[in-house]
Amino acid sequence: AAAGSRLREMGCDVVIITMGHRGVMLVSAEGTEHIPAEKAEAVDTTGAGDAFVGSFAYFLAQGKPLEQSVRRANKIAAYTVARVGTQVSFPWGRDITELLG
């Protein structure tokens, strides 16, 4: 949280710190929030960060609110670590609705 606050002081509007199985720290003008990781049986964590960032950007581009985009990206990252490989573990667009419940 201290690093996120410092980055905000330096001019960043929003800071998102991914912490693997410990979740995500979201630091914004609204405050600091810890968003827990989704539970997953991790098999291969390679590419989890890419899956998080890519899906986070996708959800923001779809007009989803910041916190909701982070929570959804967490679910996508959890999905990918439960599979071997990087790009082959990423869900297809058609699978996203089912993954998010």
PDB file of C-alpha atoms in Angstrom:
ATOM      1  CA  ALA A   1       0.000   0.000   0.000  1.00  0.00           C
ATOM      2  CA  ALA A   2       2.887   2.367   0.744  1.00  0.00           C
ATOM      3  CA  ALA A   3       4.315   1.980  -2.760  1.00  0.00           C
ATOM      4  CA  GLY A   4       0.900   2.654  -4.293  1.00  0.00           C
ATOM      5  CA  SER A   5       0.416   5.744  -2.162  1.00  0.00           C
ATOM      6  CA  ARG A   6       3.860   7.013  -3.105  1.00  0.00           C
ATOM      7  CA  LEU A   7       3.144   6.538  -6.804  1.00  0.00           C
ATOM      8  CA  ARG A   8      -0.111   8.469  -6.368  1.00  0.00           C
ATOM      9  CA  GLU A   9       1.837  11.291  -4.716  1.00  0.00           C
ATOM     10  CA  MET A  10       4.106  11.305  -7.775  1.00  0.00           C
ATOM     11  CA  GLY A  11       1.136  11.856 -10.093  1.00  0.00           C
ATOM     12  CA  CYS A  12      -0.424   8.477 -10.918  1.00  0.00           C
ATOM     13  CA  ASP A  13      -4.212   8.611 -10.758  1.00  0.00           C
ATOM     14  CA  VAL A  14      -4.626   4.890 -10.156  1.00  0.00           C
ATOM     15  CA  VAL A  15      -2.117   2.273  -9.061  1.00  0.00           C
ATOM     16  CA  ILE A  16      -2.756  -1.448  -9.406  1.00  0.00           C
ATOM     17  CA  ILE A  17      -0.266  -3.793  -7.778  1.00  0.00           C
ATOM     18  CA  THR A  18      -0.682  -7.464  -8.613  1.00  0.00           C
ATOM     19  CA  MET A  19       0.561  -9.812  -5.915  1.00  0.00           C
ATOM     20  CA  GLY A  20      -0.104 -13.268  -7.337  1.00  0.00           C
ATOM     21  CA  HIS A  21      -1.952 -15.539  -4.929  1.00  0.00           C
ATOM     22  CA  ARG A  22      -2.222 -12.632  -2.466  1.00  0.00           C
ATOM     23  CA  GLY A  23      -4.494 -10.669  -4.805  1.00  0.00           C
ATOM     24  CA  VAL A  24      -4.369  -7.088  -5.998  1.00  0.00           C
ATOM     25  CA  MET A  25      -3.883  -3.761  -4.261  1.00  0.00           C
ATOM     26  CA  LEU A  26      -5.951  -1.003  -5.872  1.00  0.00           C
ATOM     27  CA  VAL A  27      -4.938   2.527  -4.893  1.00  0.00           C
ATOM     28  CA  SER A  28      -6.984   5.457  -6.178  1.00  0.00           C
ATOM     29  CA  ALA A  29      -8.543   8.722  -5.068  1.00  0.00           C
ATOM     30  CA  GLU A  30     -11.250   6.621  -3.374  1.00  0.00           C
ATOM     31  CA  GLY A  31      -8.634   4.983  -1.148  1.00  0.00           C
ATOM     32  CA  THR A  32      -6.723   1.724  -0.946  1.00  0.00           C
ATOM     33  CA  GLU A  33      -8.467  -1.593  -1.409  1.00  0.00           C
ATOM     34  CA  HIS A  34      -7.128  -5.123  -1.245  1.00  0.00           C
ATOM     35  CA  ILE A  35      -8.929  -7.360  -3.710  1.00  0.00           C
ATOM     36  CA  PRO A  36      -8.296 -11.028  -2.873  1.00  0.00           C
ATOM     37  CA  ALA A  37      -7.121 -13.435  -5.552  1.00  0.00           C
ATOM     38  CA  GLU A  38      -9.565 -15.949  -6.924  1.00  0.00           C
ATOM     39  CA  LYS A  39      -8.934 -19.447  -5.603  1.00  0.00           C
ATOM     40  CA  ALA A  40      -7.204 -21.658  -8.124  1.00  0.00           C
ATOM     41  CA  GLU A  41      -5.163 -24.824  -8.183  1.00  0.00           C
ATOM     42  CA  ALA A  42      -2.057 -23.330  -9.777  1.00  0.00           C
ATOM     43  CA  VAL A  43      -0.337 -25.560 -12.312  1.00  0.00           C
ATOM     44  CA  ASP A  44       1.586 -22.961 -14.331  1.00  0.00           C
ATOM     45  CA  THR A  45       1.733 -19.289 -13.395  1.00  0.00           C
ATOM     46  CA  THR A  46       3.566 -18.282 -16.579  1.00  0.00           C
ATOM     47  CA  GLY A  47       1.512 -15.604 -18.301  1.00  0.00           C
ATOM     48  CA  ALA A  48      -0.820 -14.894 -15.387  1.00  0.00           C
ATOM     49  CA  GLY A  49       0.235 -11.247 -15.341  1.00  0.00           C
ATOM     50  CA  ASP A  50      -0.315 -10.958 -19.086  1.00  0.00           C
ATOM     51  CA  ALA A  51      -3.749 -12.520 -18.711  1.00  0.00           C
ATOM     52  CA  PHE A  52      -4.573 -10.071 -15.912  1.00  0.00           C
ATOM     53  CA  VAL A  53      -3.395  -6.978 -17.769  1.00  0.00           C
ATOM     54  CA  GLY A  54      -4.948  -7.961 -21.089  1.00  0.00           C
ATOM     55  CA  SER A  55      -8.323  -8.822 -19.633  1.00  0.00           C
ATOM     56  CA  PHE A  56      -8.245  -5.769 -17.360  1.00  0.00           C
ATOM     57  CA  ALA A  57      -7.732  -3.541 -20.410  1.00  0.00           C
ATOM     58  CA  TYR A  58     -10.497  -5.410 -22.257  1.00  0.00           C
ATOM     59  CA  PHE A  59     -13.002  -4.890 -19.432  1.00  0.00           C
ATOM     60  CA  LEU A  60     -12.112  -1.203 -19.085  1.00  0.00           C
ATOM     61  CA  ALA A  61     -12.546  -0.775 -22.843  1.00  0.00           C
ATOM     62  CA  GLN A  62     -15.972  -2.397 -22.502  1.00  0.00           C
ATOM     63  CA  GLY A  63     -16.910   0.386 -20.061  1.00  0.00           C
ATOM     64  CA  LYS A  64     -16.756  -1.670 -16.860  1.00  0.00           C
ATOM     65  CA  PRO A  65     -15.917   0.266 -13.673  1.00  0.00           C
ATOM     66  CA  LEU A  66     -12.332   0.108 -12.390  1.00  0.00           C
ATOM     67  CA  GLU A  67     -12.921  -2.199  -9.411  1.00  0.00           C
ATOM     68  CA  GLN A  68     -15.163  -4.529 -11.411  1.00  0.00           C
ATOM     69  CA  SER A  69     -12.513  -4.709 -14.149  1.00  0.00           C
ATOM     70  CA  VAL A  70      -9.889  -5.699 -11.562  1.00  0.00           C
ATOM     71  CA  ARG A  71     -12.143  -8.382 -10.070  1.00  0.00           C
ATOM     72  CA  ARG A  72     -12.934  -9.804 -13.499  1.00  0.00           C
ATOM     73  CA  ALA A  73      -9.262  -9.769 -14.484  1.00  0.00           C
ATOM     74  CA  ASN A  74      -8.492 -11.688 -11.287  1.00  0.00           C
ATOM     75  CA  LYS A  75     -10.905 -14.401 -12.405  1.00  0.00           C
ATOM     76  CA  ILE A  76      -9.306 -14.622 -15.831  1.00  0.00           C
ATOM     77  CA  ALA A  77      -5.807 -14.850 -14.316  1.00  0.00           C
ATOM     78  CA  ALA A  78      -6.982 -17.613 -11.959  1.00  0.00           C
ATOM     79  CA  TYR A  79      -8.410 -19.506 -14.922  1.00  0.00           C
ATOM     80  CA  THR A  80      -5.077 -19.373 -16.738  1.00  0.00           C
ATOM     81  CA  VAL A  81      -2.889 -20.582 -13.861  1.00  0.00           C
ATOM     82  CA  ALA A  82      -4.948 -23.749 -13.597  1.00  0.00           C
ATOM     83  CA  ARG A  83      -3.735 -24.757 -17.090  1.00  0.00           C
ATOM     84  CA  VAL A  84      -0.320 -25.522 -18.543  1.00  0.00           C
ATOM     85  CA  GLY A  85       1.073 -23.040 -21.021  1.00  0.00           C
ATOM     86  CA  THR A  86       0.717 -19.373 -21.624  1.00  0.00           C
ATOM     87  CA  GLN A  87      -1.344 -18.310 -24.602  1.00  0.00           C
ATOM     88  CA  VAL A  88      -3.030 -21.706 -24.835  1.00  0.00           C
ATOM     89  CA  SER A  89      -4.316 -21.223 -21.286  1.00  0.00           C
ATOM     90  CA  PHE A  90      -5.988 -17.892 -22.057  1.00  0.00           C
ATOM     91  CA  PRO A  91      -9.760 -18.125 -22.455  1.00  0.00           C
ATOM     92  CA  TRP A  92     -11.496 -17.373 -25.720  1.00  0.00           C
ATOM     93  CA  GLY A  93     -13.898 -14.435 -25.806  1.00  0.00           C
ATOM     94  CA  ARG A  94     -16.821 -16.835 -26.019  1.00  0.00           C
ATOM     95  CA  ASP A  95     -15.729 -18.404 -22.706  1.00  0.00           C
ATOM     96  CA  ILE A  96     -15.560 -15.178 -20.704  1.00  0.00           C
ATOM     97  CA  THR A  97     -19.272 -14.945 -19.886  1.00  0.00           C
ATOM     98  CA  GLU A  98     -19.253 -18.466 -18.443  1.00  0.00           C
ATOM     99  CA  LEU A  99     -16.057 -17.809 -16.474  1.00  0.00           C
ATOM    100  CA  LEU A 100     -17.418 -14.684 -14.858  1.00  0.00           C
ATOM    101  CA  GLY A 101     -20.632 -16.333 -13.781  1.00  0.00           C
TER     102      GLY A 101
END
